[in-house]
Amino acid sequence: VAAADVAGFFDECQWKGPFYFIQGADPQFGLMKAWAVGDTNNGDDEWGEEIKLAEQAVQAINKLNPKPKFFVLCGDLIHGMPGSQWRKDQEKDLKNVLKNTDQDIPLVFVSGNHDIGNTPTKETIDNYCKNWGDDYFSFWVGGVFFLVLNSQLYFDSSKCPELKQAQDVWLNEQLAVAQKHKCKHIIVFQHIPLFLKKPDEAHDYFNLEKSVRQEIMEKFHKAGIKAVFSGHYHRNAGGSYRGLEMVVSSAIGCQLGEDTHGLRVVVVTDEKIVHRYYSLNELSSQGIEKELLDMLAKQN
């Protein structure tokens, strides 16, 4: 490891004042057509709408001043499941859009169920990693510790139990590191929300099974994690568990509720994490509101 890299790492471990990042979720190239025709398995043969929306998202982010520290996409990058017909073309088209993101704004990818399958295997995960990077990892930005998790391993790891175990061991190690470094905040990104509104709500397709959820919530609470940001629901939702905020963001792509195609602006201050969901039109035309910009301008 080069000395400059080590210096850079320690530099990012230090708190230097407020900053912000952009969270997007579910560009999911192909779902809009599949949903419209009522065939979510094979109806994803067109994604022109999603290309336009993703382009609008990138253009809106590129115009922001000051620039966000990074842009995280919380899963379901494309609709085609592993092995499906249109998947490679959907991936290629999404990459073509994303490569226009300002070079000073790093992209962070999170794996979703459509990226690695509802029941992932070693092969589907390897494939994702070759295409988009690791399925779980951590990074530091300005004294804040970020964890990206593979939530499919919590949803159904029946075909790759050893990979779930490896992530669990790794996560415990990472939380120990965070404790040692006394980071300002810990923030988690994962595709499937722990819960949508209430920590004890019933299990369904859009959240994690109750006993799994309870174990993770307790672990996160004990570790002092402030917030978990997810997608998957294609609607905005959220709640809290003992000081841990669960933030569920709607999609860049297909909407399944009353929300608009959009992105979430997340401001990290000394004391708290403040966020707001913007429609793509609003973010493109007006940028970030004064109240959030004022938080960024405060040096502490």
Short mmCIF file of C-alpha atoms in Angstrom, two decimals:
data_model
loop_
_atom_site.label_atom_id
_atom_site.label_comp_id
_atom_site.label_asym_id
_atom_site.label_seq_id
_atom_site.Cartn_x
_atom_site.Cartn_y
_atom_site.Cartn_z
CA VAL A 1 0.00 0.00 0.00
CA ALA A 2 1.43 3.36 -1.02
CA ALA A 3 2.14 5.87 1.75
CA ALA A 4 -0.14 8.37 0.00
CA ASP A 5 -3.01 5.87 0.19
CA VAL A 6 -2.50 5.36 3.92
CA ALA A 7 -2.37 9.13 4.45
CA GLY A 8 -5.54 9.50 2.37
CA PHE A 9 -7.29 6.82 4.43
CA PHE A 10 -6.42 8.49 7.74
CA ASP A 11 -7.46 11.81 6.26
CA GLU A 12 -10.95 10.46 5.47
CA CYS A 13 -11.22 9.10 9.02
CA GLN A 14 -11.17 12.67 10.36
CA TRP A 15 -14.26 14.81 10.80
CA LYS A 16 -13.88 18.05 8.82
CA GLY A 17 -17.35 19.49 8.97
CA PRO A 18 -20.73 18.85 7.33
CA PHE A 19 -21.04 17.24 3.91
CA TYR A 20 -23.72 15.58 1.81
CA PHE A 21 -24.24 12.66 -0.53
CA ILE A 22 -26.96 11.56 -2.95
CA GLN A 23 -28.92 8.33 -2.55
CA GLY A 24 -30.80 6.82 -5.48
CA ALA A 25 -32.50 3.45 -5.75
CA ASP A 26 -34.06 1.09 -8.29
CA PRO A 27 -33.29 2.54 -11.72
CA GLN A 28 -34.39 -1.03 -12.63
CA PHE A 29 -34.17 -0.84 -16.42
CA GLY A 30 -37.12 -2.82 -17.85
CA LEU A 31 -39.65 -2.75 -14.99
CA MET A 32 -41.84 0.06 -16.35
CA LYS A 33 -42.74 -1.89 -19.50
CA ALA A 34 -42.98 -5.20 -17.59
CA TRP A 35 -45.34 -3.61 -15.03
CA ALA A 36 -47.43 -1.93 -17.74
CA VAL A 37 -47.97 -5.19 -19.65
CA GLY A 38 -48.46 -7.25 -16.50
CA ASP A 39 -45.54 -9.61 -17.12
CA THR A 40 -42.76 -8.96 -14.62
CA ASN A 41 -40.88 -12.12 -15.66
CA ASN A 42 -40.52 -11.56 -19.41
CA GLY A 43 -42.06 -8.18 -20.21
CA ASP A 44 -38.85 -6.18 -19.70
CA ASP A 45 -37.85 -5.93 -23.37
CA GLU A 46 -37.90 -2.11 -23.48
CA TRP A 47 -36.40 0.45 -21.11
CA GLY A 48 -36.30 3.74 -23.02
CA GLU A 49 -38.25 5.48 -20.22
CA GLU A 50 -35.75 4.36 -17.59
CA ILE A 51 -32.80 5.50 -19.71
CA LYS A 52 -34.30 9.01 -19.83
CA LEU A 53 -34.94 9.05 -16.07
CA ALA A 54 -31.42 7.84 -15.25
CA GLU A 55 -29.99 10.50 -17.60
CA GLN A 56 -32.07 13.13 -15.85
CA ALA A 57 -30.78 11.92 -12.46
CA VAL A 58 -27.14 12.11 -13.61
CA GLN A 59 -27.64 15.57 -15.13
CA ALA A 60 -29.30 16.85 -11.94
CA ILE A 61 -26.43 15.52 -9.79
CA ASN A 62 -23.77 16.97 -12.09
CA LYS A 63 -25.28 20.46 -11.73
CA LEU A 64 -25.21 20.49 -7.93
CA ASN A 65 -22.94 23.00 -6.21
CA PRO A 66 -21.19 22.17 -3.94
CA LYS A 67 -20.71 18.66 -5.30
CA PRO A 68 -21.92 15.66 -3.29
CA LYS A 69 -19.20 13.44 -1.77
CA PHE A 70 -20.63 10.42 -3.65
CA PHE A 71 -23.73 9.01 -5.36
CA VAL A 72 -24.98 5.68 -3.99
CA LEU A 73 -27.42 3.47 -5.91
CA CYS A 74 -29.24 1.18 -3.47
CA GLY A 75 -29.87 -1.84 -5.69
CA ASP A 76 -32.04 -3.16 -8.50
CA LEU A 77 -29.85 -1.52 -11.06
CA ILE A 78 -31.69 -3.46 -13.77
CA HIS A 79 -34.88 -5.55 -13.89
CA GLY A 80 -33.68 -8.69 -15.71
CA MET A 81 -32.94 -11.42 -13.18
CA PRO A 82 -29.71 -13.47 -13.50
CA GLY A 83 -29.88 -15.54 -16.69
CA SER A 84 -32.75 -13.57 -18.23
CA GLN A 85 -32.86 -12.48 -21.85
CA TRP A 86 -32.41 -8.70 -21.71
CA ARG A 87 -30.11 -8.43 -18.71
CA LYS A 88 -26.80 -7.80 -20.50
CA ASP A 89 -28.31 -5.06 -22.68
CA GLN A 90 -29.93 -3.43 -19.65
CA GLU A 91 -26.58 -3.41 -17.80
CA LYS A 92 -24.75 -2.00 -20.81
CA ASP A 93 -27.28 0.81 -21.23
CA LEU A 94 -27.19 1.72 -17.53
CA LYS A 95 -23.39 1.85 -17.54
CA ASN A 96 -23.52 4.13 -20.60
CA VAL A 97 -25.70 6.56 -18.66
CA LEU A 98 -23.73 6.38 -15.41
CA LYS A 99 -20.36 6.97 -17.04
CA ASN A 100 -21.49 10.56 -17.64
CA THR A 101 -21.54 11.21 -13.89
CA ASP A 102 -19.04 13.95 -13.00
CA GLN A 103 -15.64 12.29 -12.49
CA ASP A 104 -15.28 13.97 -9.10
CA ILE A 105 -18.41 12.20 -7.80
CA PRO A 106 -17.66 8.54 -6.95
CA LEU A 107 -20.38 5.97 -7.62
CA VAL A 108 -21.26 3.42 -4.92
CA PHE A 109 -23.28 0.34 -5.94
CA VAL A 110 -25.46 -1.83 -3.68
CA SER A 111 -26.74 -5.23 -4.83
CA GLY A 112 -30.50 -5.80 -5.05
CA ASN A 113 -32.65 -8.87 -5.58
CA HIS A 114 -32.83 -8.29 -9.34
CA ASP A 115 -29.05 -7.92 -9.50
CA ILE A 116 -28.22 -11.24 -7.82
CA GLY A 117 -31.57 -13.09 -7.68
CA ASN A 118 -34.15 -13.53 -4.91
CA THR A 119 -32.22 -16.64 -3.84
CA PRO A 120 -28.63 -15.76 -4.73
CA THR A 121 -25.91 -18.31 -5.47
CA LYS A 122 -22.14 -18.02 -5.45
CA GLU A 123 -22.33 -17.74 -9.23
CA THR A 124 -24.89 -14.89 -9.34
CA ILE A 125 -22.94 -12.97 -6.69
CA ASP A 126 -19.61 -13.51 -8.51
CA ASN A 127 -21.23 -12.28 -11.68
CA TYR A 128 -22.49 -9.13 -9.96
CA CYS A 129 -19.06 -8.47 -8.43
CA LYS A 130 -17.39 -8.70 -11.84
CA ASN A 131 -19.87 -6.17 -13.21
CA TRP A 132 -20.40 -3.69 -10.39
CA GLY A 133 -17.86 -4.33 -7.62
CA ASP A 134 -18.02 -6.06 -4.24
CA ASP A 135 -21.42 -7.05 -2.86
CA TYR A 136 -20.40 -5.80 0.60
CA PHE A 137 -17.68 -3.37 1.68
CA SER A 138 -16.99 -0.35 3.88
CA PHE A 139 -15.53 3.10 3.30
CA TRP A 140 -14.79 6.32 5.20
CA VAL A 141 -15.79 9.82 4.16
CA GLY A 142 -14.92 12.80 6.35
CA GLY A 143 -14.95 10.95 9.67
CA VAL A 144 -18.11 8.97 8.88
CA PHE A 145 -18.02 5.19 8.44
CA PHE A 146 -20.22 3.71 5.69
CA LEU A 147 -21.18 0.05 5.32
CA VAL A 148 -22.65 -1.46 2.15
CA LEU A 149 -24.40 -4.79 2.79
CA ASN A 150 -25.79 -7.58 0.63
CA SER A 151 -29.35 -7.82 1.99
CA GLN A 152 -30.21 -10.86 -0.17
CA LEU A 153 -28.02 -12.90 2.18
CA TYR A 154 -30.48 -11.93 4.95
CA PHE A 155 -33.51 -12.55 2.74
CA ASP A 156 -32.65 -16.06 1.50
CA SER A 157 -29.13 -17.52 1.73
CA SER A 158 -30.28 -21.13 1.33
CA LYS A 159 -28.08 -21.67 -1.75
CA CYS A 160 -24.98 -19.95 -0.33
CA PRO A 161 -25.02 -20.23 3.51
CA GLU A 162 -21.22 -19.90 3.68
CA LEU A 163 -21.42 -16.47 1.99
CA LYS A 164 -23.95 -15.24 4.54
CA GLN A 165 -21.67 -16.45 7.32
CA ALA A 166 -18.71 -14.67 5.74
CA GLN A 167 -20.64 -11.39 5.59
CA ASP A 168 -21.69 -11.78 9.24
CA VAL A 169 -18.10 -12.33 10.39
CA TRP A 170 -16.91 -9.39 8.28
CA LEU A 171 -19.67 -7.11 9.62
CA ASN A 172 -18.75 -7.86 13.24
CA GLU A 173 -15.11 -7.06 12.43
CA GLN A 174 -16.10 -3.80 10.74
CA LEU A 175 -18.23 -2.70 13.68
CA ALA A 176 -15.28 -3.36 15.99
CA VAL A 177 -13.07 -1.17 13.74
CA ALA A 178 -15.68 1.61 13.83
CA GLN A 179 -15.77 1.48 17.62
CA LYS A 180 -11.99 1.71 17.82
CA HIS A 181 -11.75 4.68 15.46
CA LYS A 182 -14.48 6.62 17.27
CA CYS A 183 -16.17 7.69 14.05
CA LYS A 184 -18.64 10.57 14.00
CA HIS A 185 -21.49 8.44 12.60
CA ILE A 186 -22.03 4.98 11.10
CA ILE A 187 -24.41 4.72 8.13
CA VAL A 188 -25.57 1.54 6.35
CA PHE A 189 -26.74 1.00 2.76
CA GLN A 190 -28.68 -2.13 1.79
CA HIS A 191 -31.34 -2.84 -0.82
CA ILE A 192 -34.11 -4.46 1.25
CA PRO A 193 -35.32 -2.36 4.20
CA LEU A 194 -35.24 -3.86 7.69
CA PHE A 195 -38.84 -2.61 7.94
CA LEU A 196 -41.03 -0.13 6.06
CA LYS A 197 -42.78 1.78 8.85
CA LYS A 198 -42.70 -0.11 12.16
CA PRO A 199 -39.94 -2.34 13.57
CA ASP A 200 -42.46 -5.05 14.54
CA GLU A 201 -44.55 -5.01 11.31
CA ALA A 202 -45.42 -8.30 9.61
CA HIS A 203 -42.93 -9.81 7.18
CA ASP A 204 -43.65 -9.51 3.46
CA TYR A 205 -41.79 -9.23 0.14
CA PHE A 206 -40.61 -5.68 0.90
CA ASN A 207 -38.96 -6.16 4.32
CA LEU A 208 -36.85 -8.71 6.18
CA GLU A 209 -38.21 -11.67 8.13
CA LYS A 210 -38.95 -10.68 11.73
CA SER A 211 -36.38 -12.77 13.63
CA VAL A 212 -33.61 -11.83 11.17
CA ARG A 213 -34.69 -8.18 11.34
CA GLN A 214 -34.72 -8.15 15.16
CA GLU A 215 -31.20 -9.56 15.34
CA ILE A 216 -29.85 -6.99 12.86
CA MET A 217 -31.67 -4.07 14.51
CA GLU A 218 -30.24 -5.00 17.89
CA LYS A 219 -26.73 -5.37 16.46
CA PHE A 220 -27.00 -1.99 14.69
CA HIS A 221 -28.44 -0.30 17.77
CA LYS A 222 -25.63 -1.65 19.99
CA ALA A 223 -23.03 -0.51 17.45
CA GLY A 224 -24.47 3.01 17.47
CA ILE A 225 -25.49 2.99 13.80
CA LYS A 226 -27.51 6.13 13.10
CA ALA A 227 -29.30 5.29 9.86
CA VAL A 228 -29.97 2.58 7.29
CA PHE A 229 -30.80 3.72 3.73
CA SER A 230 -32.64 1.30 1.43
CA GLY A 231 -34.73 1.08 -1.73
CA HIS A 232 -36.73 -1.94 -2.99
CA TYR A 233 -40.17 -0.56 -2.09
CA HIS A 234 -40.49 1.90 -5.02
CA ARG A 235 -42.17 4.27 -2.56
CA ASN A 236 -40.90 6.51 0.22
CA ALA A 237 -41.31 5.10 3.73
CA GLY A 238 -39.41 4.74 6.99
CA GLY A 239 -39.46 4.67 10.76
CA SER A 240 -37.12 4.18 13.68
CA TYR A 241 -35.96 1.62 16.20
CA ARG A 242 -34.29 2.83 19.44
CA GLY A 243 -32.52 5.74 17.76
CA LEU A 244 -31.75 3.86 14.52
CA GLU A 245 -33.50 5.54 11.58
CA MET A 246 -34.74 3.35 8.71
CA VAL A 247 -34.95 5.42 5.51
CA VAL A 248 -36.73 3.85 2.53
CA SER A 249 -36.34 5.82 -0.70
CA SER A 250 -38.53 5.61 -3.77
CA ALA A 251 -37.16 4.76 -7.20
CA ILE A 252 -35.42 6.63 -9.97
CA GLY A 253 -37.35 4.20 -12.20
CA CYS A 254 -40.83 2.67 -11.89
CA GLN A 255 -43.08 4.04 -9.13
CA LEU A 256 -45.40 1.61 -7.33
CA GLY A 257 -47.08 4.27 -5.19
CA GLU A 258 -47.82 8.00 -5.20
CA ASP A 259 -44.22 9.26 -5.24
CA THR A 260 -42.31 10.81 -8.11
CA HIS A 261 -39.12 9.57 -9.78
CA GLY A 262 -36.47 11.06 -7.54
CA LEU A 263 -33.29 11.12 -5.46
CA ARG A 264 -32.59 11.68 -1.78
CA VAL A 265 -30.20 14.40 -0.62
CA VAL A 266 -28.53 13.38 2.67
CA VAL A 267 -26.71 16.00 4.76
CA VAL A 268 -24.37 14.74 7.48
CA THR A 269 -23.73 17.24 10.28
CA ASP A 270 -21.83 16.97 13.53
CA GLU A 271 -24.93 15.93 15.47
CA LYS A 272 -27.34 14.41 12.99
CA ILE A 273 -28.24 13.11 9.56
CA VAL A 274 -30.82 15.20 7.73
CA HIS A 275 -32.35 14.10 4.43
CA ARG A 276 -34.98 15.05 1.91
CA TYR A 277 -36.38 13.30 -1.15
CA TYR A 278 -36.51 15.46 -4.29
CA SER A 279 -38.31 14.71 -7.53
CA LEU A 280 -35.89 14.63 -10.48
CA ASN A 281 -37.65 17.68 -11.94
CA GLU A 282 -37.31 19.64 -8.70
CA LEU A 283 -33.63 18.76 -8.20
CA SER A 284 -32.86 19.55 -11.86
CA SER A 285 -34.60 22.91 -11.89
CA GLN A 286 -34.08 24.24 -8.36
CA GLY A 287 -31.19 22.31 -6.81
CA ILE A 288 -30.91 21.84 -3.05
CA GLU A 289 -33.02 24.11 -0.82
CA LYS A 290 -31.43 26.88 1.24
CA GLU A 291 -32.12 25.21 4.59
CA LEU A 292 -29.90 22.23 3.69
CA LEU A 293 -27.24 24.41 2.04
CA ASP A 294 -27.05 26.48 5.23
CA MET A 295 -26.34 23.30 7.23
CA LEU A 296 -23.44 22.52 4.88
CA ALA A 297 -22.01 26.03 5.25
CA LYS A 298 -21.75 25.73 9.06
CA GLN A 299 -18.18 24.87 9.98
CA ASN A 300 -17.78 22.97 13.23
#
